[in-house]
Every structure is written in C-alpha cells, then in structure tokens.
Amino acid sequence: MRKAYQISMGKSSGWNLSLPLSIFFISWYNISMKIKDFFLKRHIYVYGLICLFANILAVISSNLSNFPMPDTAPLKLWDEFMEQHPILINSLSIFCYVVPVFLCISYTLQLRKFKKNEKEYIKIMVHIPGEFAARGISGWIANFVVEMVALIYFKYHFNTEISFIMISSITSYFFLSIFSFTLIYFTLETLNRNVVLPHLFPEGNISEIERTSLSSIKRVFLFYFFSSSVFPASYLGIRLFCTKRYHVEIPNYTDFIFTTLLILIGLILTMLISSYFQKPLKKLTDSANEISKGNYGVKTVICSNDEMGVLGDTFNSMTKSLKEKEFMRDTFGKIVTPQVRDYLLSGNVALGGETRDVTVMFCDIRGFTSLSENMSPEKIVALLNEYFTGLEKCITSNGGVINKYIGDAVMALFGAPVHSENHATDAYRASLAMRLELIEMNKRFAQKDFPQIRFGIGLHSGPVLAGNIGASNRMEYTVIGDTVNTASRIEGLCKTYQKDLLISENTASLIKSSAQSLDLSFVDESEIRGRKEKVKLYTA
C-alpha cells in the first residue's frame, strides 16, 4: 500500500481519536459540574466510551479499507507533498476537530438547560443516539474536507492527475464514516431503549416526541439495508474496479479479512435491530395474556418514539380504557343486578318495554320500625347490609334478580330481564332458601347482640310491562302492572295470617305444574285491595 497515503490516513485516524476522547472528557466535565442525576452522568460517561470504542475500531479498520496504490509519478509527488507539510496538515486536522467538540458541548449543556422542562428534556434524551453518532463522525468528515482542500491545492500547484487519489480518499472516508455512525447509533439506541430511557422515564409515553430521521421502522430498515448490503457491495465493487483499472495486486488475506469484517458488522446489526422488535413484542404478548386473564392493571413500557413506541403507548391507553370500563361495569353491576346491567349494556337503553310473564317477590321485615328504635344508625346499616347480602345470594342463585330495595323491603323478579319458563318454581325455591338463610343469620345476629329478624314473603305471577321507566336522562329498569301491586298486597297479608310466606293461586298453579311436585297448603281466599276478585293464598 502507498506509504504516504497510509501516513495521511494514519495521522487523520490518530487525530480522530481526539473526538471520542473529547466526548469522554465532556461527559466527565458535565459530571464535575454537579449534575444531580447520578445515573444521567453515568449514562453520558458510558456513551462517550462507546463513541471512543467505535472510532478505535474505525481506526483499526482503516488499514483494511484503504485502497492499495499503484507506483505512479503523481502518487510519488503526493507522498512528497504530504511529508513536506506535516505541520499544516496536523494544524488543519486539529482545527477541524474543534467544531465537533463544541457541537458536543452545546448538546450536552442542553441537558442542564432543560432539566426542569420535562418535554424538552425527554426530547434531548431520545435524540442522543442520533446526535452523538452525527458528532462521532464529524472528525472523519472534517478530515476529509481538509484532505480534499490539500488535494486541490496539490493538483493546481503541480498540475498533475489526482483522480485515483480522490476516488480512494472519498471511498475510504465514506466507509469509515458509515462504519462509525452505524456502530455508534445502533449501540446507543439499544442502550437507550433497554436501559437509559426505561430508568429515567419508567412510565414511558415518549412516542409523541418529534422523530429523528431514523426514528421510524421503515427508515431503520432502509439504513440497515444500505449499510449492510448496498454500501459494502458498492465499496467492494469500486475497490475491485480501481485495482483492475490501475493493475494493482491485492493480497488475498486483506480482502478476506475485510469481507469477514463486513459480514460481522451485518450480523451485529441484525441482532441489534431484531432486539428492537423482539423485546417489545414479547412485552406486548405477555401483557395481552394478562389482559385475557382479566388483569387490566398491566402496563407495557416501550421507550422508543418509533412505531413500536406508538403501539406500546396505544396498548397502554387501551388497557387503561378497558380497566375503566371494567370498573364502571363492576360498579354498575353493584348498583343494579348483573342481569339488568348486561341487559342495559347490550343496547336496551331506550324508554319503554315489553310484556312478559314473570313472578314478582316482595319480602319485608316484620316490625322493623320498633326494632330500629333502640339501635344506632351504624348498627341498623350493618344489620341491613348483612341481611340483604344473605337474601341476594338466595335470590340470584335461583335465577332471580333484585329489582330494588325499598327501606327494609326487597322487590325481586323472576323471568325478567332474563326469560325463564320456570320463574314461579324459581321464586318458590328462593323463598325456601331465604327461610334457611334467615335462621343462620339470626344465629350470627345473636352473637353480635343484634335483634332477631322475622320477615314476610309474597309471591304472585302474571303479565307485567318490563323495561326502562323514567325520564330520558334518568331511568331505571323495572316492571309495572297489576301483578306487581298484587304481590305487594299479598306480602302485606303475611301479618294478617301470621305466615312468613304467602303464594297466590296463579303462582301455586305454575309451581304444581312444574316437573317436580311441591307440597303447598291452602291458607285462605282473601280480598286484595284494588282487585274485585278474591285471591286464593297458599303457603309451604
């Protein structure tokens, strides 16, 4: 290889070490300036070392990337010119590196300037990989400009041919710039996504930050394709063309090592870029599995401002929305019964209803007014809550729904809103279960020094209008009709007949016609206020 050109590249490479060293010392300077966030100091320190390491590799690879030079007169003159002006070349190289150093300083100082401006601070942190990568190659670019100026001066001073020297310089510097930029950017971007940003911004939500030129999946893959395929192939093609054109022999091992280096770079890039998508997709998959299990509190933190970051933030927004909806659905199911809730949520929210055959149950505590006279409000609420909880379990387990609580009374429906052919039998079985549950509740009440409870249950079956009743902006699901009034009157007759359960003839006939025969006894034929005909009453 041409000695003088190696000297030129060697000096350029040697001076180029000053850039990553400058970044390293800038990082250390920022630490000495008492930046409060220790992790941020360490992160800048590590990033400076990565820039240093990337440029060291570029220096090492420069000997492999340099074009072998033919032994011609213009090249000999160029060698002599370079050897005669070492001070000028070195001075220009030093001057060219002042610019990237100041650029690095200006960028790192922004971290302090926008420390309290969260949005701008996040923007700076997200853009660090691209900014550091651009500054990391500015030394190569500056050195290239200096050498081009020297070449032009050389051409006009000696009036000689410089085409081969210029082609080799352009190609070599371009390779070294791409090499350094690729290694710095993808390494820092990987650390940013997986270590730095998740630590500094554990909530994520950085996808809305203005994107850089490579903050896009499409652009990342295009750059990856260019740096690992198009550029190496073009570089090797130009190298082969020049060696054939100028009849230069290349040692076989040089091209073998250089090709191996390019393959290794492509492999590293493939692994880095695949991690950009593999890890976020795994997080999203795990979170989706948790959501399928009903865990809506899960959150996926993807700290990037590309499409994967947008997907992660959108996923979190969806999870938050699902959690809120589930909370409202669960809360709604406590205000109304789950069956009514599902009926309304299925789209049945218009005023009006439909005629259905149902069984209506009323259950009221006997003598509740006198019981509550000697109890504090807190004890009354505690007693009623436990009492209603026990009744609700018996009613819902037998296909009924509690339509409303009326003081110490309960109104329950069987056959609406969920249709049932055996609504009368279901109501009867619920009544028997409520008897047994009341015995157990009274045992617990005795231990808590609560009074003993007695109740009366009235059952009546018939047609009702079931649907949403009320105003257009405030309604409730209920049933209305003579059947409801009759059931309420029958429950009131429990006091008269000293029974805890009275069943109308309509309901009794439906119960007896069911598959299983249930033993009912006749009580009386009673007048019901509001009805002309008497109603036959039964009990069990």
Coordinates of C-alpha atoms in Angstrom, one line a residue:
M1 CA 0.0 0.0 0.0
R2 CA 1.1 3.5 -0.6
K3 CA 3.3 4.8 2.2
A4 CA 2.4 8.4 2.0
Y5 CA -1.3 7.8 1.9
Q6 CA -1.0 5.5 4.9
I7 CA 0.8 8.3 6.7
S8 CA -2.1 10.7 5.8
M9 CA -4.8 8.2 6.9
G10 CA -2.8 7.3 10.0
K11 CA -2.5 10.9 11.1
S12 CA -6.2 11.5 10.4
S13 CA -7.1 8.4 12.3
G14 CA -4.8 9.4 15.2
W15 CA -6.3 12.9 15.4
N16 CA -9.8 11.4 15.1
L17 CA -9.3 9.8 18.5
S18 CA -9.5 13.3 19.9
L19 CA -13.2 13.4 19.1
P20 CA -14.3 10.4 21.2
L21 CA -11.8 11.5 23.9
S22 CA -13.4 14.9 23.8
I23 CA -16.8 13.4 24.2
F24 CA -15.5 11.4 27.1
F25 CA -14.0 14.5 28.8
I26 CA -17.1 16.5 28.1
S27 CA -19.1 13.8 29.9
W28 CA -16.7 14.0 32.7
Y29 CA -16.8 17.8 32.7
N30 CA -20.6 17.6 33.0
I31 CA -20.2 15.3 36.0
S32 CA -17.9 17.8 37.6
M33 CA -20.5 20.5 37.0
K34 CA -22.6 18.9 39.7
I35 CA -25.4 17.4 37.7
K36 CA -27.7 15.9 40.3
D37 CA -28.9 12.9 38.4
F38 CA -26.1 10.3 39.0
F39 CA -27.5 7.8 36.5
L40 CA -27.5 10.5 33.8
K41 CA -23.9 11.2 34.5
R42 CA -23.0 7.6 34.2
H43 CA -25.1 7.2 31.0
I44 CA -23.3 10.1 29.3
Y45 CA -20.0 8.7 30.5
V46 CA -20.7 5.3 29.0
Y47 CA -21.9 6.9 25.8
G48 CA -18.6 8.7 25.5
L49 CA -16.7 5.5 25.9
I50 CA -18.9 3.9 23.2
C51 CA -18.0 6.7 20.8
L52 CA -14.4 6.2 21.7
F53 CA -14.6 2.4 21.1
A54 CA -16.4 2.8 17.8
N55 CA -13.8 5.2 16.4
I56 CA -11.0 3.0 17.6
L57 CA -12.5 0.2 15.6
A58 CA -12.7 2.6 12.7
V59 CA -9.0 3.4 13.0
I60 CA -8.2 -0.3 13.0
S61 CA -10.4 -1.0 10.0
S62 CA -8.8 2.0 8.1
N63 CA -5.8 -0.1 7.2
L64 CA -8.1 -2.7 5.6
S65 CA -10.3 -0.1 3.9
N66 CA -7.5 1.9 2.3
F67 CA -7.1 1.4 -1.4
P68 CA -3.8 -0.2 -2.5
M69 CA -1.9 2.4 -4.5
P70 CA -0.1 1.9 -7.8
D71 CA 3.5 3.1 -8.2
T72 CA 2.9 6.2 -10.4
A73 CA 4.5 9.6 -10.6
P74 CA 1.5 11.6 -9.3
L75 CA 1.3 9.4 -6.2
K76 CA 5.0 9.8 -5.5
L77 CA 4.6 13.6 -5.7
W78 CA 1.6 13.3 -3.4
D79 CA 3.8 11.4 -0.9
E80 CA 6.4 14.0 -1.0
F81 CA 3.9 16.8 -0.6
M82 CA 2.4 15.2 2.4
E83 CA 5.8 14.6 4.0
Q84 CA 6.8 18.3 3.4
H85 CA 3.7 19.8 5.1
P86 CA 3.1 17.8 8.3
I87 CA 2.6 21.0 10.4
L88 CA 0.0 22.3 8.0
I89 CA -1.9 19.0 7.8
N90 CA -1.8 18.5 11.6
S91 CA -2.9 22.0 12.3
L92 CA -5.8 21.8 9.9
S93 CA -6.8 18.5 11.5
I94 CA -6.7 20.0 15.0
F95 CA -8.8 23.0 13.8
C96 CA -11.3 20.7 12.2
Y97 CA -11.9 18.8 15.4
V98 CA -12.6 22.0 17.4
V99 CA -16.0 22.2 15.7
P100 CA -17.3 18.7 16.7
V101 CA -16.1 19.3 20.3
F102 CA -18.1 22.5 20.6
L103 CA -21.0 20.7 19.0
C104 CA -20.8 18.0 21.7
I105 CA -20.5 20.6 24.4
S106 CA -23.6 22.5 23.1
Y107 CA -25.7 19.4 23.1
T108 CA -24.7 18.1 26.5
L109 CA -25.3 21.6 28.0
Q110 CA -28.9 21.4 26.9
L111 CA -29.4 18.6 29.4
R112 CA -28.8 21.2 32.2
K113 CA -30.7 23.9 30.4
F114 CA -33.9 21.9 30.0
K115 CA -33.6 19.9 33.3
K116 CA -36.8 21.3 34.6
N117 CA -38.6 21.3 31.2
E118 CA -39.7 17.7 31.1
K119 CA -40.8 17.6 27.4
E120 CA -37.6 19.2 26.1
Y121 CA -35.5 17.0 28.4
I122 CA -37.2 13.8 27.1
K123 CA -36.7 15.1 23.6
I124 CA -32.9 15.5 24.2
M125 CA -32.6 12.1 25.8
V126 CA -34.5 10.4 22.9
H127 CA -32.3 12.1 20.3
I128 CA -29.0 11.3 22.0
P129 CA -28.1 8.3 19.8
G130 CA -28.5 10.2 16.5
E131 CA -26.9 13.4 17.9
F132 CA -23.9 11.5 19.3
A133 CA -23.5 9.4 16.2
A134 CA -23.5 12.5 14.0
R135 CA -20.9 14.2 16.2
G136 CA -18.9 11.0 16.3
I137 CA -18.3 11.1 12.6
S138 CA -17.7 14.8 12.2
G139 CA -14.0 14.2 12.7
W140 CA -13.9 11.9 9.7
I141 CA -15.9 14.4 7.6
A142 CA -13.7 17.4 8.7
N143 CA -10.5 15.4 7.9
F144 CA -11.9 14.5 4.5
V145 CA -12.6 18.2 3.7
V146 CA -9.1 19.1 4.8
E147 CA -7.6 16.4 2.6
M148 CA -9.8 17.5 -0.4
V149 CA -8.5 21.1 0.0
A150 CA -5.0 19.8 0.1
L151 CA -5.6 17.7 -3.0
I152 CA -7.0 20.6 -4.9
Y153 CA -4.0 22.7 -3.9
F154 CA -1.7 19.9 -4.9
K155 CA -3.3 19.5 -8.3
Y156 CA -3.0 23.2 -9.3
H157 CA 0.4 23.6 -7.8
F158 CA 2.0 20.6 -9.5
N159 CA -0.5 20.3 -12.4
T160 CA -0.8 16.6 -12.0
E161 CA -3.5 13.9 -12.1
I162 CA -5.3 13.2 -8.8
S163 CA -8.4 11.2 -9.8
F164 CA -7.2 7.9 -8.3
I165 CA -6.2 9.6 -5.0
M166 CA -9.5 11.4 -4.8
I167 CA -11.6 8.3 -5.5
S168 CA -9.7 6.3 -2.9
S169 CA -10.0 9.1 -0.4
I170 CA -13.7 9.6 -0.9
T171 CA -14.5 5.9 -0.7
S172 CA -12.3 5.3 2.3
Y173 CA -13.6 8.3 4.3
F174 CA -17.2 7.4 3.4
F175 CA -16.7 3.9 4.6
L176 CA -15.2 5.0 7.9
S177 CA -18.0 7.5 8.4
I178 CA -20.7 4.9 7.8
F179 CA -18.8 2.4 9.9
S180 CA -18.6 4.8 12.9
F181 CA -22.1 6.2 12.6
T182 CA -23.7 2.7 12.3
L183 CA -21.8 1.3 15.3
I184 CA -22.4 4.4 17.5
Y185 CA -26.0 4.9 16.6
F186 CA -27.3 1.4 16.9
T187 CA -25.3 0.7 20.1
L188 CA -26.5 3.9 21.8
E189 CA -30.1 3.3 20.5
T190 CA -30.1 -0.2 22.0
L191 CA -28.9 1.1 25.4
N192 CA -31.4 4.0 25.2
R193 CA -34.3 1.7 24.6
N194 CA -33.5 -1.0 27.1
V195 CA -31.6 0.7 29.9
V196 CA -31.5 4.5 30.0
L197 CA -35.0 5.6 29.0
P198 CA -36.9 2.9 30.9
H199 CA -34.9 4.0 34.0
L200 CA -35.3 7.8 33.6
F201 CA -38.9 7.5 32.3
P202 CA -40.5 4.4 33.9
E203 CA -44.0 5.4 32.6
G204 CA -42.8 5.5 29.0
N205 CA -45.1 7.7 26.9
I206 CA -42.3 9.1 24.7
S207 CA -43.8 8.1 21.4
E208 CA -45.2 11.6 20.8
I209 CA -41.7 13.1 20.8
E210 CA -40.7 14.6 17.5
R211 CA -39.0 11.8 15.5
T212 CA -35.4 11.9 14.2
S213 CA -34.5 10.7 10.7
L214 CA -34.0 7.2 11.9
S215 CA -36.9 7.1 14.4
S216 CA -39.0 5.0 12.0
I217 CA -39.1 1.3 11.4
K218 CA -39.1 1.8 7.7
R219 CA -36.1 4.2 7.8
V220 CA -34.2 2.0 10.2
F221 CA -34.5 -1.0 7.8
L222 CA -33.6 1.1 4.8
F223 CA -30.5 2.3 6.6
Y224 CA -29.7 -1.2 7.7
F225 CA -30.1 -2.4 4.1
F226 CA -27.8 0.4 2.9
S227 CA -25.1 -0.1 5.5
S228 CA -25.0 -3.9 5.5
S229 CA -25.8 -4.6 1.8
V230 CA -25.7 -1.8 -0.7
F231 CA -22.7 0.1 0.7
P232 CA -20.4 -3.0 1.2
A233 CA -21.2 -4.3 -2.2
S234 CA -20.6 -0.9 -3.8
Y235 CA -17.4 -0.4 -1.9
L236 CA -16.0 -3.8 -2.9
G237 CA -17.1 -3.2 -6.5
I238 CA -15.3 0.2 -6.6
R239 CA -12.2 -1.3 -5.0
L240 CA -12.2 -4.2 -7.5
F241 CA -12.7 -1.8 -10.4
C242 CA -9.8 0.5 -9.3
T243 CA -7.4 -2.3 -8.7
K244 CA -8.2 -3.8 -12.2
R245 CA -8.1 -0.3 -13.8
Y246 CA -4.7 0.5 -12.4
H247 CA -3.3 -3.0 -12.3
V248 CA -2.8 -3.2 -8.6
E249 CA -2.4 -6.5 -6.9
I250 CA -4.2 -7.0 -3.6
P251 CA -3.1 -9.7 -1.1
N252 CA -5.8 -12.3 -0.8
Y253 CA -5.8 -12.2 3.0
T254 CA -6.6 -8.5 3.0
D255 CA -9.9 -8.8 1.1
F256 CA -10.7 -12.0 3.1
I257 CA -10.3 -10.1 6.4
F258 CA -12.2 -7.1 5.1
T259 CA -15.1 -9.2 3.9
T260 CA -15.2 -11.0 7.2
L261 CA -15.4 -7.7 9.0
L262 CA -18.3 -6.6 6.8
I263 CA -20.2 -9.8 7.5
L264 CA -19.6 -9.4 11.2
I265 CA -20.9 -5.9 11.1
G266 CA -24.0 -7.1 9.3
L267 CA -24.5 -9.8 11.9
I268 CA -24.2 -7.4 14.8
L269 CA -26.7 -5.0 13.1
T270 CA -29.1 -7.8 12.6
M271 CA -29.0 -8.8 16.2
L272 CA -29.4 -5.3 17.4
I273 CA -32.3 -4.4 15.1
S274 CA -34.1 -7.7 15.8
S275 CA -34.0 -6.8 19.5
Y276 CA -35.8 -3.6 18.8
F277 CA -38.9 -5.6 17.9
Q278 CA -38.4 -8.9 19.7
K279 CA -38.4 -7.5 23.2
P280 CA -41.3 -5.0 22.7
L281 CA -43.4 -7.7 21.0
K282 CA -42.7 -10.1 23.9
K283 CA -43.8 -7.4 26.4
L284 CA -47.0 -6.8 24.4
T285 CA -47.7 -10.6 24.2
D286 CA -47.2 -11.0 27.9
S287 CA -49.4 -8.0 28.6
A288 CA -52.1 -9.3 26.3
N289 CA -52.1 -12.7 28.1
E290 CA -52.5 -10.9 31.4
I291 CA -55.5 -8.9 30.0
S292 CA -57.0 -12.2 28.7
K293 CA -56.9 -13.4 32.3
G294 CA -58.8 -10.3 33.5
N295 CA -55.7 -8.4 34.8
Y296 CA -56.4 -4.9 33.4
G297 CA -53.8 -3.2 35.6
V298 CA -50.9 -4.4 33.5
K299 CA -48.8 -1.8 31.7
T300 CA -46.2 -2.2 28.9
V301 CA -43.3 0.3 28.9
I302 CA -41.7 0.6 25.4
C303 CA -39.3 3.5 25.5
S304 CA -39.0 4.5 21.8
N305 CA -40.6 7.1 19.6
D306 CA -40.9 4.8 16.5
E307 CA -44.0 2.8 15.5
M308 CA -43.2 0.2 18.3
G309 CA -43.4 3.0 20.9
V310 CA -46.6 4.3 19.4
L311 CA -48.0 0.7 19.6
G312 CA -46.9 0.4 23.2
D313 CA -48.5 3.7 24.2
T314 CA -51.7 2.8 22.3
F315 CA -51.8 -0.6 24.0
N316 CA -51.5 1.1 27.4
S317 CA -54.2 3.5 26.5
M318 CA -56.4 0.6 25.5
T319 CA -55.6 -1.2 28.8
K320 CA -56.4 1.9 30.8
S321 CA -59.7 2.2 28.9
L322 CA -60.6 -1.4 29.5
K323 CA -59.8 -1.1 33.2
E324 CA -62.0 2.0 33.5
K325 CA -64.8 0.2 31.6
E326 CA -64.5 -2.9 33.7
F327 CA -64.6 -0.7 36.9
M328 CA -67.7 1.0 35.6
R329 CA -69.2 -2.3 34.6
D330 CA -68.4 -3.8 38.0
T331 CA -69.7 -0.7 39.8
F332 CA -72.8 -0.6 37.7
G333 CA -73.4 -4.3 38.5
K334 CA -73.4 -3.4 42.2
I335 CA -75.9 -0.6 41.7
V336 CA -78.2 -2.8 39.6
T337 CA -78.1 -6.6 39.4
P338 CA -75.6 -8.0 36.9
Q339 CA -78.5 -9.3 34.7
V340 CA -80.0 -5.9 34.5
R341 CA -76.6 -4.4 33.8
D342 CA -75.9 -6.8 31.0
Y343 CA -79.4 -6.1 29.6
L344 CA -78.8 -2.4 29.5
L345 CA -75.2 -2.6 28.2
S346 CA -76.4 -4.8 25.3
G347 CA -78.1 -1.7 23.9
N348 CA -81.5 -1.7 25.7
V349 CA -81.4 1.8 26.9
A350 CA -84.5 3.3 25.3
L351 CA -87.6 4.2 27.3
G352 CA -90.4 1.6 27.1
G353 CA -90.5 -2.1 27.5
E354 CA -92.3 -5.4 26.6
T355 CA -94.9 -7.5 28.2
R356 CA -93.6 -10.6 30.0
D357 CA -95.0 -13.3 32.3
V358 CA -92.9 -13.2 35.5
T359 CA -93.1 -13.9 39.2
V360 CA -92.8 -11.0 41.5
M361 CA -91.5 -11.3 45.0
F362 CA -91.8 -8.9 47.9
C363 CA -90.0 -9.5 51.2
D364 CA -90.4 -7.2 54.2
I365 CA -89.0 -7.4 57.7
R366 CA -91.7 -7.7 60.4
G367 CA -91.8 -4.9 63.0
F368 CA -88.6 -3.2 61.7
T369 CA -89.7 0.2 62.9
S370 CA -89.8 -0.9 66.5
L371 CA -86.6 -2.9 66.1
S372 CA -84.7 0.1 64.9
E373 CA -85.8 2.4 67.7
N374 CA -83.2 1.0 70.1
M375 CA -80.4 0.7 67.6
S376 CA -77.8 3.2 66.4
P377 CA -77.8 4.1 62.7
E378 CA -74.5 2.3 62.3
K379 CA -75.9 -0.9 63.7
I380 CA -79.0 -0.6 61.6
V381 CA -76.9 -0.2 58.4
A382 CA -74.7 -3.2 59.4
L383 CA -77.7 -5.3 60.1
L384 CA -79.5 -4.5 56.8
N385 CA -76.3 -4.9 54.8
E386 CA -75.8 -8.4 56.1
Y387 CA -79.5 -9.2 55.8
F388 CA -79.7 -8.1 52.2
T389 CA -76.5 -9.9 51.3
G390 CA -78.0 -13.1 52.6
L391 CA -81.2 -12.6 50.7
E392 CA -79.4 -11.6 47.5
K393 CA -77.4 -14.8 47.5
C394 CA -80.6 -16.9 47.7
I395 CA -82.5 -15.0 45.1
T396 CA -79.7 -14.8 42.4
S397 CA -78.7 -18.5 42.9
N398 CA -82.3 -19.4 41.9
G399 CA -82.4 -17.3 38.8
G400 CA -83.9 -14.1 40.2
V401 CA -82.8 -10.5 40.2
I402 CA -83.3 -7.9 42.9
N403 CA -85.1 -5.1 41.2
K404 CA -84.9 -2.6 44.1
Y405 CA -84.5 -2.1 47.8
I406 CA -87.4 -0.2 49.5
G407 CA -86.3 0.6 53.0
D408 CA -86.1 -2.8 54.7
A409 CA -88.1 -4.5 51.9
V410 CA -86.9 -6.2 48.8
M411 CA -88.6 -6.5 45.4
A412 CA -87.3 -9.3 43.2
L413 CA -88.1 -10.5 39.7
F414 CA -88.1 -14.0 38.3
G415 CA -88.4 -14.2 34.5
A416 CA -87.1 -10.7 33.7
P417 CA -84.9 -9.4 32.3
V418 CA -83.7 -13.0 31.6
H419 CA -86.5 -15.1 30.3
S420 CA -87.4 -18.3 32.3
E421 CA -90.1 -20.9 31.8
N422 CA -89.9 -21.9 35.5
H423 CA -90.0 -18.5 37.0
A424 CA -92.6 -19.4 39.6
T425 CA -90.7 -22.5 40.8
D426 CA -87.5 -20.5 40.9
A427 CA -89.2 -17.9 43.1
Y428 CA -90.6 -20.6 45.4
R429 CA -87.2 -22.3 45.8
A430 CA -85.6 -18.9 46.5
S431 CA -88.2 -18.3 49.3
L432 CA -87.4 -21.7 50.9
A433 CA -83.7 -20.8 50.7
M434 CA -84.3 -17.4 52.3
R435 CA -86.0 -19.2 55.2
L436 CA -83.0 -21.3 55.9
E437 CA -80.6 -18.4 55.4
L438 CA -82.7 -16.3 57.9
I439 CA -82.1 -19.0 60.6
E440 CA -78.4 -18.8 60.0
M441 CA -78.4 -15.0 60.0
N442 CA -80.3 -14.9 63.3
K443 CA -77.6 -17.1 64.9
R444 CA -75.0 -14.6 63.8
F445 CA -77.1 -11.7 64.9
A446 CA -77.4 -13.2 68.4
Q447 CA -73.6 -13.3 68.6
K448 CA -73.4 -9.6 67.6
D449 CA -76.1 -8.6 70.0
F450 CA -78.5 -7.7 67.1
P451 CA -82.2 -8.3 67.4
Q452 CA -83.8 -11.4 65.8
I453 CA -85.4 -10.9 62.4
R454 CA -88.6 -12.2 61.0
F455 CA -89.9 -11.5 57.5
G456 CA -92.9 -12.0 55.3
I457 CA -92.7 -13.0 51.6
G458 CA -95.4 -12.6 49.0
L459 CA -95.3 -14.3 45.5
H460 CA -97.5 -13.6 42.6
S461 CA -97.2 -14.4 38.9
G462 CA -98.7 -12.7 35.9
P463 CA -98.0 -10.3 33.0
V464 CA -96.0 -7.2 33.5
L465 CA -94.6 -4.4 31.4
A466 CA -90.8 -4.8 31.9
G467 CA -88.4 -2.2 30.6
N468 CA -86.9 1.2 31.2
I469 CA -89.1 3.6 33.1
G470 CA -88.4 7.2 33.9
A471 CA -87.1 10.3 32.1
S472 CA -85.0 10.4 29.0
N473 CA -81.9 11.3 31.1
R474 CA -82.7 9.4 34.2
M475 CA -84.3 6.0 34.1
E476 CA -84.3 2.6 35.7
Y477 CA -85.2 -0.9 34.7
T478 CA -88.3 -2.2 36.5
V479 CA -91.7 -3.8 36.0
I480 CA -95.1 -2.3 36.4
G481 CA -98.7 -3.6 36.3
D482 CA -101.3 -5.3 38.4
T483 CA -99.1 -8.3 39.1
V484 CA -96.6 -6.1 41.0
N485 CA -99.3 -4.4 43.1
T486 CA -100.9 -7.8 43.9
A487 CA -97.6 -9.3 45.0
S488 CA -97.0 -6.3 47.3
R489 CA -100.6 -6.7 48.8
I490 CA -100.0 -10.5 49.4
E491 CA -96.8 -9.8 51.2
G492 CA -98.7 -7.4 53.5
L493 CA -101.2 -10.2 54.3
C494 CA -98.4 -12.2 55.9
K495 CA -99.1 -10.1 59.1
T496 CA -102.8 -11.0 59.0
Y497 CA -102.3 -14.7 58.6
Q498 CA -99.1 -14.9 60.7
K499 CA -97.2 -16.5 57.9
D500 CA -93.7 -15.9 56.6
L501 CA -94.7 -17.0 53.0
L502 CA -97.9 -16.5 51.0
I503 CA -98.3 -17.6 47.4
S504 CA -101.0 -16.6 45.0
E505 CA -103.1 -19.2 43.2
N506 CA -101.5 -18.1 39.9
T507 CA -98.1 -18.8 41.2
A508 CA -99.2 -22.0 43.0
S509 CA -100.7 -23.5 39.8
L510 CA -97.4 -22.8 37.9
I511 CA -95.4 -24.4 40.7
K512 CA -97.6 -27.5 40.8
S513 CA -97.4 -27.9 37.0
S514 CA -93.6 -28.0 37.1
A515 CA -91.7 -31.2 36.6
Q516 CA -91.3 -31.6 40.3
S517 CA -94.4 -31.7 42.6
L518 CA -94.0 -29.3 45.5
D519 CA -96.2 -29.6 48.7
L520 CA -98.3 -26.4 49.1
S521 CA -101.1 -26.0 51.6
F522 CA -104.2 -23.7 51.1
V523 CA -104.4 -20.8 53.6
D524 CA -107.5 -18.7 52.6
E525 CA -109.3 -16.9 49.9
S526 CA -108.7 -13.2 50.6
E527 CA -109.7 -10.0 49.2
I528 CA -106.9 -7.8 47.8
R529 CA -107.2 -4.1 47.9
G530 CA -107.6 -2.8 44.3
R531 CA -108.9 -6.2 43.0
K532 CA -112.6 -7.2 42.6
E533 CA -111.9 -10.9 42.7
K534 CA -110.6 -12.7 45.8
V535 CA -107.2 -14.4 45.6
K536 CA -106.6 -17.8 46.9
L537 CA -103.4 -18.0 49.0
Y538 CA -101.1 -20.9 49.7
T539 CA -98.1 -21.5 51.8
A540 CA -95.4 -24.1 52.3

